[in-house]
């Protein structure tokens, strides 16, 4: 390769780099001349060395206001950012969600009120058709989220403890942060009152979903997380049906890395 061609390639790469950084700066609301954002490696290195007077002035500012300003820039960018192609969705998102839940090899029952949850769980457990080798999974012992601590589990013949699972529980009863109609997916945000392990480790997972929690797609799910969490959760889990794998001979096996079965109780409101 000639020196001219080699030099032209370097120049083209530098132009592309400046163009990319320019788009990043525009998205973040950073001026082209700001420190460490010039696109010139030599100037960037010098800028990273810092300006003591400037740094002192920045420290004298209000960190909370600076943080809020940065968050607003990010939120405005996300709100204005065009979404990619998406499938057309029906007006009845709840019906679409229920249909997709079954597609994901889960089951679903509609119940009229929260008080029906214990009997609905017992009914589901009693209806499990399991071979003798898995009979112990038809367990009436389990754990639930604090949201359901006030329910009368005893009247339904269930022994449910309000605590995170310790790994040996056969039954986990949880709520959800929201549910996605497009894919039949349950969304969980981690927290002390919403331990996600209770949805992952037990053999049987029963998820309580309200119709108002059903959103169209993943985009709306993330928008709801941003709107309802002052700080970003440590983890966000998207779960579509029971755990499954096809690693061995491309044969689908359920329960390999999580629950063998997922049952959704759908509530109005």
mmCIF file of C-alpha atoms in Angstrom:
data_model
loop_
_atom_site.group_PDB
_atom_site.id
_atom_site.type_symbol
_atom_site.label_atom_id
_atom_site.label_comp_id
_atom_site.label_asym_id
_atom_site.label_seq_id
_atom_site.Cartn_x
_atom_site.Cartn_y
_atom_site.Cartn_z
ATOM 1 C CA UNK A 1 0.000 0.000 0.000
ATOM 2 C CA UNK A 2 1.383 3.427 -0.913
ATOM 3 C CA UNK A 3 2.026 6.088 1.701
ATOM 4 C CA UNK A 4 -0.694 8.217 0.123
ATOM 5 C CA UNK A 5 -3.233 5.408 0.343
ATOM 6 C CA UNK A 6 -2.165 4.615 3.907
ATOM 7 C CA UNK A 7 -2.426 8.260 4.883
ATOM 8 C CA UNK A 8 -5.832 8.542 3.235
ATOM 9 C CA UNK A 9 -7.096 5.556 5.234
ATOM 10 C CA UNK A 10 -5.954 7.104 8.506
ATOM 11 C CA UNK A 11 -7.619 10.384 7.621
ATOM 12 C CA UNK A 12 -10.860 8.590 6.743
ATOM 13 C CA UNK A 13 -10.804 6.728 10.058
ATOM 14 C CA UNK A 14 -10.216 9.980 11.916
ATOM 15 C CA UNK A 15 -13.155 11.604 10.102
ATOM 16 C CA UNK A 16 -15.400 8.657 10.975
ATOM 17 C CA UNK A 17 -14.285 8.821 14.608
ATOM 18 C CA UNK A 18 -15.054 12.530 14.812
ATOM 19 C CA UNK A 19 -18.467 11.962 13.237
ATOM 20 C CA UNK A 20 -19.344 9.233 15.767
ATOM 21 C CA UNK A 21 -18.145 11.291 18.722
ATOM 22 C CA UNK A 22 -20.078 14.254 17.354
ATOM 23 C CA UNK A 23 -23.301 12.243 17.484
ATOM 24 C CA UNK A 24 -22.503 11.096 21.021
ATOM 25 C CA UNK A 25 -21.834 14.690 22.105
ATOM 26 C CA UNK A 26 -25.077 15.866 20.529
ATOM 27 C CA UNK A 27 -27.027 13.147 22.351
ATOM 28 C CA UNK A 28 -25.412 14.046 25.678
ATOM 29 C CA UNK A 29 -25.689 17.776 25.187
ATOM 30 C CA UNK A 30 -21.904 18.236 25.311
ATOM 31 C CA UNK A 31 -20.274 21.064 23.369
ATOM 32 C CA UNK A 32 -17.661 20.144 20.805
ATOM 33 C CA UNK A 33 -14.941 22.023 22.663
ATOM 34 C CA UNK A 34 -15.598 20.456 26.068
ATOM 35 C CA UNK A 35 -12.809 18.547 27.747
ATOM 36 C CA UNK A 36 -12.078 14.999 26.562
ATOM 37 C CA UNK A 37 -14.636 15.269 23.725
ATOM 38 C CA UNK A 38 -12.668 16.919 20.934
ATOM 39 C CA UNK A 39 -12.021 13.846 18.830
ATOM 40 C CA UNK A 40 -8.325 14.830 18.744
ATOM 41 C CA UNK A 41 -6.317 12.230 20.779
ATOM 42 C CA UNK A 42 -3.592 14.718 21.728
ATOM 43 C CA UNK A 43 -6.089 17.349 22.906
ATOM 44 C CA UNK A 44 -8.160 14.706 24.675
ATOM 45 C CA UNK A 45 -5.103 13.482 26.591
ATOM 46 C CA UNK A 46 -4.265 17.011 27.638
ATOM 47 C CA UNK A 47 -7.860 17.638 28.662
ATOM 48 C CA UNK A 48 -7.943 14.513 30.837
ATOM 49 C CA UNK A 49 -5.011 15.895 32.789
ATOM 50 C CA UNK A 50 -7.510 18.328 34.274
ATOM 51 C CA UNK A 51 -7.656 22.014 34.976
ATOM 52 C CA UNK A 52 -7.335 22.571 38.748
ATOM 53 C CA UNK A 53 -9.206 25.878 38.640
ATOM 54 C CA UNK A 54 -12.016 24.383 36.579
ATOM 55 C CA UNK A 55 -12.212 21.279 38.775
ATOM 56 C CA UNK A 56 -12.418 23.431 41.902
ATOM 57 C CA UNK A 57 -15.260 25.437 40.367
ATOM 58 C CA UNK A 58 -17.102 22.245 39.462
ATOM 59 C CA UNK A 59 -16.746 20.921 43.017
ATOM 60 C CA UNK A 60 -18.229 24.130 44.335
ATOM 61 C CA UNK A 61 -21.405 23.483 42.353
ATOM 62 C CA UNK A 62 -24.518 21.638 43.455
ATOM 63 C CA UNK A 63 -23.966 17.890 42.814
ATOM 64 C CA UNK A 64 -27.688 17.158 43.054
ATOM 65 C CA UNK A 65 -28.528 19.758 40.412
ATOM 66 C CA UNK A 66 -25.724 18.532 38.165
ATOM 67 C CA UNK A 67 -26.980 14.945 38.505
ATOM 68 C CA UNK A 68 -30.557 16.016 37.790
ATOM 69 C CA UNK A 69 -29.433 17.926 34.709
ATOM 70 C CA UNK A 70 -27.544 14.903 33.365
ATOM 71 C CA UNK A 71 -30.532 12.649 34.002
ATOM 72 C CA UNK A 72 -32.845 15.057 32.181
ATOM 73 C CA UNK A 73 -30.549 15.102 29.163
ATOM 74 C CA UNK A 74 -30.607 11.289 29.091
ATOM 75 C CA UNK A 75 -34.384 11.120 29.573
ATOM 76 C CA UNK A 76 -35.010 13.676 26.831
ATOM 77 C CA UNK A 77 -32.769 11.704 24.489
ATOM 78 C CA UNK A 78 -34.591 8.434 25.184
ATOM 79 C CA UNK A 79 -37.994 10.110 24.776
ATOM 80 C CA UNK A 80 -37.023 11.651 21.435
ATOM 81 C CA UNK A 81 -35.202 8.605 20.088
ATOM 82 C CA UNK A 82 -37.103 6.932 17.252
ATOM 83 C CA UNK A 83 -38.035 3.286 17.847
ATOM 84 C CA UNK A 84 -37.273 0.603 15.306
ATOM 85 C CA UNK A 85 -39.880 -1.466 13.462
ATOM 86 C CA UNK A 86 -42.419 -3.120 15.757
ATOM 87 C CA UNK A 87 -45.212 -5.617 15.104
ATOM 88 C CA UNK A 88 -48.772 -4.329 15.018
ATOM 89 C CA UNK A 89 -50.543 -4.930 18.319
ATOM 90 C CA UNK A 90 -54.282 -5.404 18.933
ATOM 91 C CA UNK A 91 -56.264 -2.967 21.052
ATOM 92 C CA UNK A 92 -56.933 -5.682 23.638
ATOM 93 C CA UNK A 93 -53.454 -6.097 25.112
ATOM 94 C CA UNK A 94 -54.697 -8.311 27.932
ATOM 95 C CA UNK A 95 -56.146 -10.861 25.505
ATOM 96 C CA UNK A 96 -52.904 -10.798 23.522
ATOM 97 C CA UNK A 97 -50.907 -11.352 26.719
ATOM 98 C CA UNK A 98 -53.097 -14.295 27.738
ATOM 99 C CA UNK A 99 -52.638 -15.859 24.290
ATOM 100 C CA UNK A 100 -48.873 -15.425 24.353
ATOM 101 C CA UNK A 101 -48.630 -16.847 27.884
ATOM 102 C CA UNK A 102 -49.968 -20.138 26.536
ATOM 103 C CA UNK A 103 -47.546 -19.922 23.605
ATOM 104 C CA UNK A 104 -44.735 -19.798 26.157
ATOM 105 C CA UNK A 105 -45.868 -23.137 27.668
ATOM 106 C CA UNK A 106 -47.320 -21.405 30.732
ATOM 107 C CA UNK A 107 -50.887 -21.617 31.998
ATOM 108 C CA UNK A 108 -53.262 -18.840 32.990
ATOM 109 C CA UNK A 109 -56.432 -18.471 35.035
ATOM 110 C CA UNK A 110 -58.551 -15.355 35.380
ATOM 111 C CA UNK A 111 -59.824 -14.684 38.881
ATOM 112 C CA UNK A 112 -62.177 -11.954 40.054
ATOM 113 C CA UNK A 113 -60.503 -10.750 43.240
ATOM 114 C CA UNK A 114 -57.324 -10.863 45.257
ATOM 115 C CA UNK A 115 -58.998 -12.954 47.975
ATOM 116 C CA UNK A 116 -59.319 -15.806 45.481
ATOM 117 C CA UNK A 117 -55.555 -16.202 45.114
ATOM 118 C CA UNK A 118 -55.064 -18.913 47.814
ATOM 119 C CA UNK A 119 -57.840 -21.134 46.466
ATOM 120 C CA UNK A 120 -56.662 -20.583 42.882
ATOM 121 C CA UNK A 121 -53.121 -21.643 43.834
ATOM 122 C CA UNK A 122 -54.425 -24.735 45.663
ATOM 123 C CA UNK A 123 -56.610 -25.617 42.704
ATOM 124 C CA UNK A 124 -53.662 -25.372 40.349
ATOM 125 C CA UNK A 125 -51.401 -27.500 42.568
ATOM 126 C CA UNK A 126 -54.074 -30.196 42.978
ATOM 127 C CA UNK A 127 -54.591 -30.295 39.207
ATOM 128 C CA UNK A 128 -50.958 -31.007 38.351
ATOM 129 C CA UNK A 129 -50.639 -34.335 36.553
ATOM 130 C CA UNK A 130 -47.157 -35.447 37.511
ATOM 131 C CA UNK A 131 -45.436 -38.835 37.311
ATOM 132 C CA UNK A 132 -44.543 -40.562 40.562
ATOM 133 C CA UNK A 133 -40.921 -39.488 40.204
ATOM 134 C CA UNK A 134 -42.004 -35.814 40.383
ATOM 135 C CA UNK A 135 -44.847 -36.190 42.878
ATOM 136 C CA UNK A 136 -42.985 -34.172 45.506
ATOM 137 C CA UNK A 137 -43.272 -31.126 43.243
ATOM 138 C CA UNK A 138 -47.008 -31.114 43.911
ATOM 139 C CA UNK A 139 -46.201 -29.329 47.150
ATOM 140 C CA UNK A 140 -48.488 -27.128 49.209
ATOM 141 C CA UNK A 141 -45.492 -25.644 51.000
ATOM 142 C CA UNK A 142 -43.925 -22.520 49.590
ATOM 143 C CA UNK A 143 -42.982 -18.865 49.848
ATOM 144 C CA UNK A 144 -44.560 -15.607 48.747
ATOM 145 C CA UNK A 145 -43.727 -11.940 48.409
ATOM 146 C CA UNK A 146 -44.663 -9.587 51.287
ATOM 147 C CA UNK A 147 -47.525 -8.240 49.136
ATOM 148 C CA UNK A 148 -49.419 -11.473 49.789
ATOM 149 C CA UNK A 149 -48.613 -11.952 53.466
ATOM 150 C CA UNK A 150 -52.126 -10.919 54.529
ATOM 151 C CA UNK A 151 -53.907 -13.581 52.474
ATOM 152 C CA UNK A 152 -55.523 -16.539 54.248
ATOM 153 C CA UNK A 153 -53.403 -19.387 52.952
ATOM 154 C CA UNK A 154 -54.465 -21.796 55.697
ATOM 155 C CA UNK A 155 -58.071 -21.832 54.546
ATOM 156 C CA UNK A 156 -56.892 -23.210 51.189
ATOM 157 C CA UNK A 157 -54.738 -25.851 52.842
ATOM 158 C CA UNK A 158 -51.477 -24.142 51.920
ATOM 159 C CA UNK A 159 -48.460 -23.458 54.138
ATOM 160 C CA UNK A 160 -46.958 -20.318 52.633
ATOM 161 C CA UNK A 161 -44.190 -18.347 54.330
ATOM 162 C CA UNK A 162 -43.482 -14.694 53.606
ATOM 163 C CA UNK A 163 -39.751 -14.725 52.887
ATOM 164 C CA UNK A 164 -37.308 -15.048 50.008
ATOM 165 C CA UNK A 165 -36.726 -18.617 48.917
ATOM 166 C CA UNK A 166 -33.714 -20.386 50.369
ATOM 167 C CA UNK A 167 -33.385 -22.670 47.373
ATOM 168 C CA UNK A 168 -35.274 -25.717 48.643
ATOM 169 C CA UNK A 169 -38.843 -24.402 48.272
ATOM 170 C CA UNK A 170 -41.061 -26.165 45.751
ATOM 171 C CA UNK A 171 -43.571 -23.324 45.291
ATOM 172 C CA UNK A 172 -42.975 -19.611 44.798
ATOM 173 C CA UNK A 173 -45.804 -17.047 44.634
ATOM 174 C CA UNK A 174 -44.921 -13.572 43.379
ATOM 175 C CA UNK A 175 -46.326 -10.494 41.766
ATOM 176 C CA UNK A 176 -44.709 -8.802 38.769
ATOM 177 C CA UNK A 177 -43.497 -5.320 37.941
ATOM 178 C CA UNK A 178 -45.325 -5.516 34.626
ATOM 179 C CA UNK A 179 -46.126 -7.986 31.857
ATOM 180 C CA UNK A 180 -45.511 -7.730 28.117
ATOM 181 C CA UNK A 181 -48.385 -8.502 25.761
ATOM 182 C CA UNK A 182 -46.198 -8.900 22.678
ATOM 183 C CA UNK A 183 -44.293 -11.890 24.058
ATOM 184 C CA UNK A 184 -46.191 -13.113 27.136
ATOM 185 C CA UNK A 185 -43.224 -12.076 29.257
ATOM 186 C CA UNK A 186 -43.210 -11.358 32.995
ATOM 187 C CA UNK A 187 -40.963 -8.497 34.151
ATOM 188 C CA UNK A 188 -39.410 -8.313 37.612
ATOM 189 C CA UNK A 189 -37.341 -5.581 39.238
ATOM 190 C CA UNK A 190 -35.145 -6.642 42.126
ATOM 191 C CA UNK A 191 -35.702 -5.289 45.625
ATOM 192 C CA UNK A 192 -36.123 -6.299 49.250
ATOM 193 C CA UNK A 193 -39.897 -6.663 48.802
ATOM 194 C CA UNK A 194 -39.629 -8.301 45.363
ATOM 195 C CA UNK A 195 -37.008 -11.073 45.600
ATOM 196 C CA UNK A 196 -36.682 -12.491 42.108
ATOM 197 C CA UNK A 197 -35.233 -15.766 43.377
ATOM 198 C CA UNK A 198 -38.750 -16.712 44.487
ATOM 199 C CA UNK A 199 -39.732 -16.711 40.803
ATOM 200 C CA UNK A 200 -36.641 -18.555 39.568
ATOM 201 C CA UNK A 201 -35.631 -21.250 42.059
ATOM 202 C CA UNK A 202 -38.877 -23.073 43.028
ATOM 203 C CA UNK A 203 -40.150 -25.876 40.801
ATOM 204 C CA UNK A 204 -43.515 -24.132 40.465
ATOM 205 C CA UNK A 205 -43.899 -20.396 40.012
ATOM 206 C CA UNK A 206 -47.294 -18.714 40.387
ATOM 207 C CA UNK A 207 -47.302 -15.097 39.212
ATOM 208 C CA UNK A 208 -50.112 -12.689 40.066
ATOM 209 C CA UNK A 209 -50.684 -10.117 37.307
ATOM 210 C CA UNK A 210 -53.183 -7.280 37.217
ATOM 211 C CA UNK A 211 -54.603 -6.191 33.877
ATOM 212 C CA UNK A 212 -53.285 -2.668 34.476
ATOM 213 C CA UNK A 213 -49.752 -4.109 34.568
ATOM 214 C CA UNK A 214 -49.914 -5.385 30.992
ATOM 215 C CA UNK A 215 -47.977 -3.208 28.549
ATOM 216 C CA UNK A 216 -47.551 -3.525 24.810
ATOM 217 C CA UNK A 217 -43.847 -4.251 24.414
ATOM 218 C CA UNK A 218 -40.404 -4.130 25.944
ATOM 219 C CA UNK A 219 -40.137 -0.427 25.119
ATOM 220 C CA UNK A 220 -43.137 0.355 27.336
ATOM 221 C CA UNK A 221 -41.761 -1.906 30.064
ATOM 222 C CA UNK A 222 -38.496 0.037 30.212
ATOM 223 C CA UNK A 223 -40.415 3.334 30.122
ATOM 224 C CA UNK A 224 -42.416 2.184 33.141
ATOM 225 C CA UNK A 225 -39.223 1.253 34.989
ATOM 226 C CA UNK A 226 -37.802 4.723 34.352
ATOM 227 C CA UNK A 227 -41.032 6.390 35.449
ATOM 228 C CA UNK A 228 -41.556 4.434 38.659
ATOM 229 C CA UNK A 229 -38.049 3.885 39.988
ATOM 230 C CA UNK A 230 -36.192 6.899 41.362
ATOM 231 C CA UNK A 231 -32.977 4.920 40.999
ATOM 232 C CA UNK A 232 -32.369 2.143 38.496
ATOM 233 C CA UNK A 233 -33.000 -1.331 39.987
ATOM 234 C CA UNK A 234 -29.979 -3.512 40.518
ATOM 235 C CA UNK A 235 -31.506 -6.122 38.219
ATOM 236 C CA UNK A 236 -34.405 -6.373 35.778
ATOM 237 C CA UNK A 237 -35.508 -9.889 34.846
ATOM 238 C CA UNK A 238 -37.591 -10.825 31.802
ATOM 239 C CA UNK A 239 -39.110 -14.304 32.082
ATOM 240 C CA UNK A 240 -41.085 -15.931 29.280
ATOM 241 C CA UNK A 241 -42.550 -19.209 30.449
ATOM 242 C CA UNK A 242 -40.816 -22.074 32.258
ATOM 243 C CA UNK A 243 -37.074 -22.546 32.104
ATOM 244 C CA UNK A 244 -36.083 -24.545 29.039
ATOM 245 C CA UNK A 245 -33.057 -25.786 27.174
ATOM 246 C CA UNK A 246 -32.436 -27.660 23.938
ATOM 247 C CA UNK A 247 -28.714 -28.234 24.395
ATOM 248 C CA UNK A 248 -28.915 -32.035 24.334
ATOM 249 C CA UNK A 249 -29.913 -33.434 20.926
ATOM 250 C CA UNK A 250 -31.988 -30.287 20.318
ATOM 251 C CA UNK A 251 -34.738 -31.717 22.517
ATOM 252 C CA UNK A 252 -36.586 -29.106 24.609
ATOM 253 C CA UNK A 253 -36.408 -29.867 28.322
ATOM 254 C CA UNK A 254 -38.342 -27.762 30.829
ATOM 255 C CA UNK A 255 -37.053 -26.852 34.277
ATOM 256 C CA UNK A 256 -33.358 -27.105 33.478
ATOM 257 C CA UNK A 257 -32.325 -23.750 34.964
ATOM 258 C CA UNK A 258 -35.477 -22.512 36.694
ATOM 259 C CA UNK A 259 -39.125 -23.391 37.289
ATOM 260 C CA UNK A 260 -40.623 -26.450 35.621
ATOM 261 C CA UNK A 261 -43.925 -24.635 35.259
ATOM 262 C CA UNK A 262 -45.306 -21.092 35.399
ATOM 263 C CA UNK A 263 -48.935 -20.347 36.213
ATOM 264 C CA UNK A 264 -50.356 -16.831 35.854
ATOM 265 C CA UNK A 265 -53.304 -15.590 37.910
ATOM 266 C CA UNK A 266 -54.810 -12.653 36.057
ATOM 267 C CA UNK A 267 -56.718 -10.091 38.112
ATOM 268 C CA UNK A 268 -58.861 -7.196 36.879
ATOM 269 C CA UNK A 269 -57.855 -3.616 37.619
#
